[in-house]
Amino acid sequence: DAGVIQSPRHEVTEMGQEVTLRCKPISGHDYLFWYRQTMMRGLELLIYFNNNVPIDDSGMPEDRFSAKMPNASFSTLKIQPSEPRDSAVYFCASSPHRSGNTIYFGEGSWLTVV
Amino acid sequence: DQQVKQNSPSLSVQEGRISILNCDYTNSMFDYFLWYKKYPAEGPTFLISISSIKDKNEDGRFTVFLNKSAKHLSLHIVPSQPGDSAVYFCAARLSMNYGGSQGNLIFGKGTKLSVKP
Protein backbone atom coordinates (compact mmCIF):
# COMPACT_ATOMS: atom_id res chain seq x y z
CA ASP A 1 0.00 0.00 0.00
CA ALA A 2 1.22 3.49 -0.78
CA GLY A 3 2.00 5.60 2.21
CA VAL A 4 1.56 9.32 2.62
CA ILE A 5 3.01 11.00 -0.44
CA GLN A 6 4.51 14.47 -0.28
CA SER A 7 5.90 16.76 -2.92
CA PRO A 8 8.27 18.32 -3.52
CA ARG A 9 10.86 16.41 -1.50
CA HIS A 10 13.22 19.35 -1.61
CA GLU A 11 12.66 22.99 -2.43
CA VAL A 12 15.00 25.95 -2.39
CA THR A 13 13.36 29.28 -2.91
CA GLU A 14 14.13 32.94 -2.49
CA MET A 15 12.69 35.02 0.28
CA GLY A 16 9.39 36.54 -0.72
CA GLN A 17 8.38 33.76 -3.07
CA GLU A 18 5.30 31.65 -2.64
CA VAL A 19 5.83 28.03 -1.62
CA THR A 20 3.24 25.29 -2.03
CA LEU A 21 3.72 21.89 -0.43
CA ARG A 22 1.47 19.02 -1.44
CA CYS A 23 0.25 15.91 0.28
CA LYS A 24 -1.71 12.82 -0.65
CA PRO A 25 -2.83 10.96 2.46
CA ILE A 26 -3.28 7.22 2.74
CA SER A 27 -6.53 6.22 1.09
CA GLY A 28 -9.36 5.87 3.58
CA HIS A 29 -7.74 7.92 6.32
CA ASP A 30 -10.05 10.48 7.89
CA TYR A 31 -7.44 12.68 9.48
CA LEU A 32 -4.65 14.70 7.90
CA PHE A 33 -1.94 16.57 9.77
CA TRP A 34 0.75 19.05 8.83
CA TYR A 35 3.81 19.07 11.10
CA ARG A 36 6.98 21.13 10.93
CA GLN A 37 10.36 20.02 12.21
CA THR A 38 13.10 22.46 13.17
CA MET A 39 16.19 22.11 15.30
CA MET A 40 14.94 24.63 17.80
CA ARG A 41 11.35 23.48 18.21
CA GLY A 42 11.41 19.85 17.15
CA LEU A 43 8.23 18.44 15.63
CA GLU A 44 5.25 20.74 16.03
CA LEU A 45 1.71 20.41 14.75
CA LEU A 46 0.64 23.20 12.43
CA ILE A 47 -2.90 22.21 11.47
CA TYR A 48 -5.06 19.15 11.12
CA PHE A 49 -8.16 18.19 9.18
CA ASN A 50 -10.92 15.69 9.82
CA ASN A 51 -12.95 14.63 6.79
CA ASN A 52 -11.44 17.55 4.82
CA VAL A 53 -12.51 20.12 7.41
CA PRO A 54 -9.84 22.09 9.30
CA ILE A 55 -10.26 21.33 12.99
CA ASP A 56 -7.37 23.05 14.71
CA ASP A 57 -5.04 25.56 13.07
CA SER A 58 -3.69 27.04 16.28
CA GLY A 59 -0.22 25.84 15.40
CA MET A 60 -0.03 27.82 12.18
CA PRO A 61 2.67 30.39 12.89
CA GLU A 62 1.11 33.39 11.17
CA ASP A 63 -1.09 34.58 8.37
CA ARG A 64 1.57 33.83 5.79
CA PHE A 65 0.73 30.17 6.26
CA SER A 66 -2.45 28.61 4.90
CA ALA A 67 -3.62 25.05 4.34
CA LYS A 68 -6.42 23.55 2.32
CA MET A 69 -7.91 20.14 1.78
CA PRO A 70 -10.23 20.33 -1.22
CA ASN A 71 -10.90 16.59 -1.19
CA ALA A 72 -10.08 13.44 0.73
CA SER A 73 -6.98 12.68 -1.29
CA PHE A 74 -5.19 16.00 -1.47
CA SER A 75 -3.97 18.80 0.76
CA THR A 76 -1.71 21.80 0.34
CA LEU A 77 0.29 23.93 2.72
CA LYS A 78 1.11 27.33 1.31
CA ILE A 79 3.55 29.94 2.55
CA GLN A 80 3.24 33.39 1.03
CA PRO A 81 5.53 35.25 1.23
CA SER A 82 8.23 32.89 2.41
CA GLU A 83 10.97 33.95 4.83
CA PRO A 84 14.32 32.36 5.76
CA ARG A 85 12.95 31.37 9.19
CA ASP A 86 10.43 29.14 7.43
CA SER A 87 13.27 26.81 6.46
CA ALA A 88 12.39 23.43 7.93
CA VAL A 89 11.17 19.97 7.11
CA TYR A 90 7.41 19.88 6.66
CA PHE A 91 5.72 16.57 7.27
CA CYS A 92 2.27 15.54 6.25
CA ALA A 93 0.66 12.67 8.17
CA SER A 94 -2.65 10.87 8.13
CA SER A 95 -4.55 8.46 10.32
CA PRO A 96 -7.72 6.43 10.07
CA HIS A 97 -10.64 6.97 12.35
CA ARG A 98 -10.09 5.37 15.72
CA SER A 99 -6.51 4.42 15.01
CA GLY A 100 -5.53 4.52 18.61
CA ASN A 101 -3.66 7.75 17.97
CA THR A 102 -1.12 6.27 15.61
CA ILE A 103 -0.42 8.62 12.75
CA TYR A 104 1.49 7.78 9.58
CA PHE A 105 4.00 10.26 8.26
CA GLY A 106 5.16 11.05 4.77
CA GLU A 107 8.83 11.42 3.98
CA GLY A 108 8.73 15.17 4.38
CA SER A 109 9.37 18.23 2.25
CA TRP A 110 12.70 19.91 2.93
CA LEU A 111 12.27 23.66 2.47
CA THR A 112 15.13 26.12 2.32
CA VAL A 113 14.36 29.81 1.95
CA VAL A 114 17.39 31.92 1.08
CA ASP B 1 7.52 25.58 27.57
CA GLN B 2 8.17 22.06 26.42
CA GLN B 3 5.57 19.64 27.69
CA VAL B 4 7.46 16.59 26.43
CA LYS B 5 11.17 16.53 27.07
CA GLN B 6 13.88 14.23 25.88
CA ASN B 7 16.90 15.49 27.77
CA SER B 8 19.47 13.32 26.05
CA PRO B 9 20.07 14.45 22.49
CA SER B 10 22.16 11.38 21.78
CA LEU B 11 22.95 7.91 23.07
CA SER B 12 25.57 5.41 21.99
CA VAL B 13 25.25 1.70 22.77
CA GLN B 14 27.14 -1.42 21.86
CA GLU B 15 25.37 -4.01 19.72
CA GLY B 16 23.67 -6.66 21.83
CA ARG B 17 23.38 -4.42 24.89
CA ILE B 18 20.28 -2.65 26.16
CA SER B 19 19.32 0.82 24.94
CA ILE B 20 17.27 2.95 27.30
CA LEU B 21 15.72 6.13 25.97
CA ASN B 22 14.05 8.46 28.41
CA CYS B 23 11.23 10.94 28.19
CA ASP B 24 9.71 13.28 30.76
CA TYR B 25 6.44 15.15 30.54
CA THR B 26 4.85 17.92 32.52
CA ASN B 27 1.13 17.64 31.78
CA SER B 28 -0.70 15.13 33.95
CA MET B 29 -3.64 15.28 31.52
CA PHE B 30 -1.75 13.29 28.91
CA ASP B 31 -3.41 9.90 28.53
CA TYR B 32 -1.55 8.25 25.68
CA PHE B 33 2.12 8.03 24.84
CA LEU B 34 3.91 6.89 21.71
CA TRP B 35 7.42 6.32 20.48
CA TYR B 36 8.39 7.03 16.88
CA LYS B 37 11.59 6.14 15.08
CA LYS B 38 13.06 8.27 12.33
CA TYR B 39 15.80 7.42 9.86
CA PRO B 40 17.57 10.22 7.94
CA ALA B 41 15.58 11.59 5.01
CA GLU B 42 12.50 9.63 6.03
CA GLY B 43 9.39 10.45 7.99
CA PRO B 44 8.91 9.22 11.55
CA THR B 45 7.43 5.74 11.83
CA PHE B 46 5.35 4.46 14.71
CA LEU B 47 7.15 2.07 17.02
CA ILE B 48 5.17 1.39 20.19
CA SER B 49 2.61 3.06 22.41
CA ILE B 50 1.16 2.90 25.89
CA SER B 51 -2.02 4.07 27.50
CA SER B 52 -1.83 5.95 30.77
CA ILE B 53 -3.79 3.18 32.48
CA LYS B 54 -0.88 0.80 31.98
CA ASP B 55 2.68 0.84 33.21
CA LYS B 56 4.28 -1.44 30.65
CA ASN B 57 3.83 -2.48 27.07
CA GLU B 58 6.06 -4.93 25.26
CA ASP B 59 6.49 -5.68 21.57
CA GLY B 60 9.35 -7.96 20.69
CA ARG B 61 12.63 -6.27 21.50
CA PHE B 62 10.87 -3.03 22.45
CA THR B 63 9.32 -2.29 25.83
CA VAL B 64 7.88 0.98 27.02
CA PHE B 65 7.57 1.71 30.73
CA LEU B 66 5.38 4.44 32.16
CA ASN B 67 5.80 5.93 35.62
CA LYS B 68 2.87 8.30 36.05
CA SER B 69 3.86 9.55 39.47
CA ALA B 70 7.22 10.63 38.12
CA LYS B 71 5.75 11.73 34.77
CA HIS B 72 8.40 9.66 33.09
CA LEU B 73 8.46 7.05 30.39
CA SER B 74 11.25 5.05 28.89
CA LEU B 75 11.83 2.88 25.86
CA HIS B 76 13.99 -0.20 26.28
CA ILE B 77 15.48 -1.95 23.29
CA VAL B 78 17.09 -5.28 23.98
CA PRO B 79 19.16 -6.53 22.40
CA SER B 80 20.15 -3.44 20.44
CA GLN B 81 21.03 -3.89 16.79
CA PRO B 82 22.88 -1.59 14.37
CA GLY B 83 19.63 -1.19 12.41
CA ASP B 84 18.11 0.45 15.47
CA SER B 85 20.36 3.46 14.91
CA ALA B 86 17.93 6.32 14.35
CA VAL B 87 16.34 9.30 16.07
CA TYR B 88 13.65 8.30 18.55
CA PHE B 89 10.81 10.67 19.33
CA CYS B 90 8.60 10.47 22.38
CA ALA B 91 5.07 11.81 21.85
CA ALA B 92 2.05 12.38 24.07
CA ARG B 93 -1.63 13.06 23.56
CA LEU B 94 -3.80 15.22 25.75
CA SER B 95 -6.85 13.45 27.12
CA MET B 96 -9.96 14.10 25.05
CA ASN B 97 -11.65 15.15 28.28
CA TYR B 98 -9.22 18.05 28.40
CA GLY B 99 -9.34 19.18 24.81
CA GLY B 100 -7.15 16.56 23.24
CA SER B 101 -7.96 14.92 19.95
CA GLN B 102 -6.92 11.93 17.97
CA GLY B 103 -3.54 12.33 16.39
CA ASN B 104 -2.86 15.72 17.93
CA LEU B 105 0.44 14.65 19.37
CA ILE B 106 3.03 16.67 21.23
CA PHE B 107 6.54 15.51 20.41
CA GLY B 108 9.83 15.71 22.22
CA LYS B 109 12.88 16.87 20.31
CA GLY B 110 14.23 13.38 19.88
CA THR B 111 17.21 11.29 20.95
CA LYS B 112 19.69 10.06 18.37
CA LEU B 113 20.59 6.44 19.09
CA SER B 114 23.77 4.96 17.66
CA VAL B 115 24.27 1.23 17.99
CA LYS B 116 27.85 0.23 17.33
CA PRO B 117 28.74 -3.20 15.96
Short mmCIF file of C-alpha atoms in Angstrom, two decimals, chain B residues 13-103:
data_model
loop_
_atom_site.label_atom_id
_atom_site.label_comp_id
_atom_site.label_asym_id
_atom_site.label_seq_id
_atom_site.Cartn_x
_atom_site.Cartn_y
_atom_site.Cartn_z
CA VAL B 13 25.25 1.70 22.77
CA GLN B 14 27.14 -1.42 21.86
CA GLU B 15 25.37 -4.01 19.72
CA GLY B 16 23.67 -6.66 21.83
CA ARG B 17 23.38 -4.42 24.89
CA ILE B 18 20.28 -2.65 26.16
CA SER B 19 19.32 0.82 24.94
CA ILE B 20 17.27 2.95 27.30
CA LEU B 21 15.72 6.13 25.97
CA ASN B 22 14.05 8.46 28.41
CA CYS B 23 11.23 10.94 28.19
CA ASP B 24 9.71 13.28 30.76
CA TYR B 25 6.44 15.15 30.54
CA THR B 26 4.85 17.92 32.52
CA ASN B 27 1.13 17.64 31.78
CA SER B 28 -0.70 15.13 33.95
CA MET B 29 -3.64 15.28 31.52
CA PHE B 30 -1.75 13.29 28.91
CA ASP B 31 -3.41 9.90 28.53
CA TYR B 32 -1.55 8.25 25.68
CA PHE B 33 2.12 8.03 24.84
CA LEU B 34 3.91 6.89 21.71
CA TRP B 35 7.42 6.32 20.48
CA TYR B 36 8.39 7.03 16.88
CA LYS B 37 11.59 6.14 15.08
CA LYS B 38 13.06 8.27 12.33
CA TYR B 39 15.80 7.42 9.86
CA PRO B 40 17.57 10.22 7.94
CA ALA B 41 15.58 11.59 5.01
CA GLU B 42 12.50 9.63 6.03
CA GLY B 43 9.39 10.45 7.99
CA PRO B 44 8.91 9.22 11.55
CA THR B 45 7.43 5.74 11.83
CA PHE B 46 5.35 4.46 14.71
CA LEU B 47 7.15 2.07 17.02
CA ILE B 48 5.17 1.39 20.19
CA SER B 49 2.61 3.06 22.41
CA ILE B 50 1.16 2.90 25.89
CA SER B 51 -2.02 4.07 27.50
CA SER B 52 -1.83 5.95 30.77
CA ILE B 53 -3.79 3.18 32.48
CA LYS B 54 -0.88 0.80 31.98
CA ASP B 55 2.68 0.84 33.21
CA LYS B 56 4.28 -1.44 30.65
CA ASN B 57 3.83 -2.48 27.07
CA GLU B 58 6.06 -4.93 25.26
CA ASP B 59 6.49 -5.68 21.57
CA GLY B 60 9.35 -7.96 20.69
CA ARG B 61 12.63 -6.27 21.50
CA PHE B 62 10.87 -3.03 22.45
CA THR B 63 9.32 -2.29 25.83
CA VAL B 64 7.88 0.98 27.02
CA PHE B 65 7.57 1.71 30.73
CA LEU B 66 5.38 4.44 32.16
CA ASN B 67 5.80 5.93 35.62
CA LYS B 68 2.87 8.30 36.05
CA SER B 69 3.86 9.55 39.47
CA ALA B 70 7.22 10.63 38.12
CA LYS B 71 5.75 11.73 34.77
CA HIS B 72 8.40 9.66 33.09
CA LEU B 73 8.46 7.05 30.39
CA SER B 74 11.25 5.05 28.89
CA LEU B 75 11.83 2.88 25.86
CA HIS B 76 13.99 -0.20 26.28
CA ILE B 77 15.48 -1.95 23.29
CA VAL B 78 17.09 -5.28 23.98
CA PRO B 79 19.16 -6.53 22.40
CA SER B 80 20.15 -3.44 20.44
CA GLN B 81 21.03 -3.89 16.79
CA PRO B 82 22.88 -1.59 14.37
CA GLY B 83 19.63 -1.19 12.41
CA ASP B 84 18.11 0.45 15.47
CA SER B 85 20.36 3.46 14.91
CA ALA B 86 17.93 6.32 14.35
CA VAL B 87 16.34 9.30 16.07
CA TYR B 88 13.65 8.30 18.55
CA PHE B 89 10.81 10.67 19.33
CA CYS B 90 8.60 10.47 22.38
CA ALA B 91 5.07 11.81 21.85
CA ALA B 92 2.05 12.38 24.07
CA ARG B 93 -1.63 13.06 23.56
CA LEU B 94 -3.80 15.22 25.75
CA SER B 95 -6.85 13.45 27.12
CA MET B 96 -9.96 14.10 25.05
CA ASN B 97 -11.65 15.15 28.28
CA TYR B 98 -9.22 18.05 28.40
CA GLY B 99 -9.34 19.18 24.81
CA GLY B 100 -7.15 16.56 23.24
CA SER B 101 -7.96 14.92 19.95
CA GLN B 102 -6.92 11.93 17.97
CA GLY B 103 -3.54 12.33 16.39
#
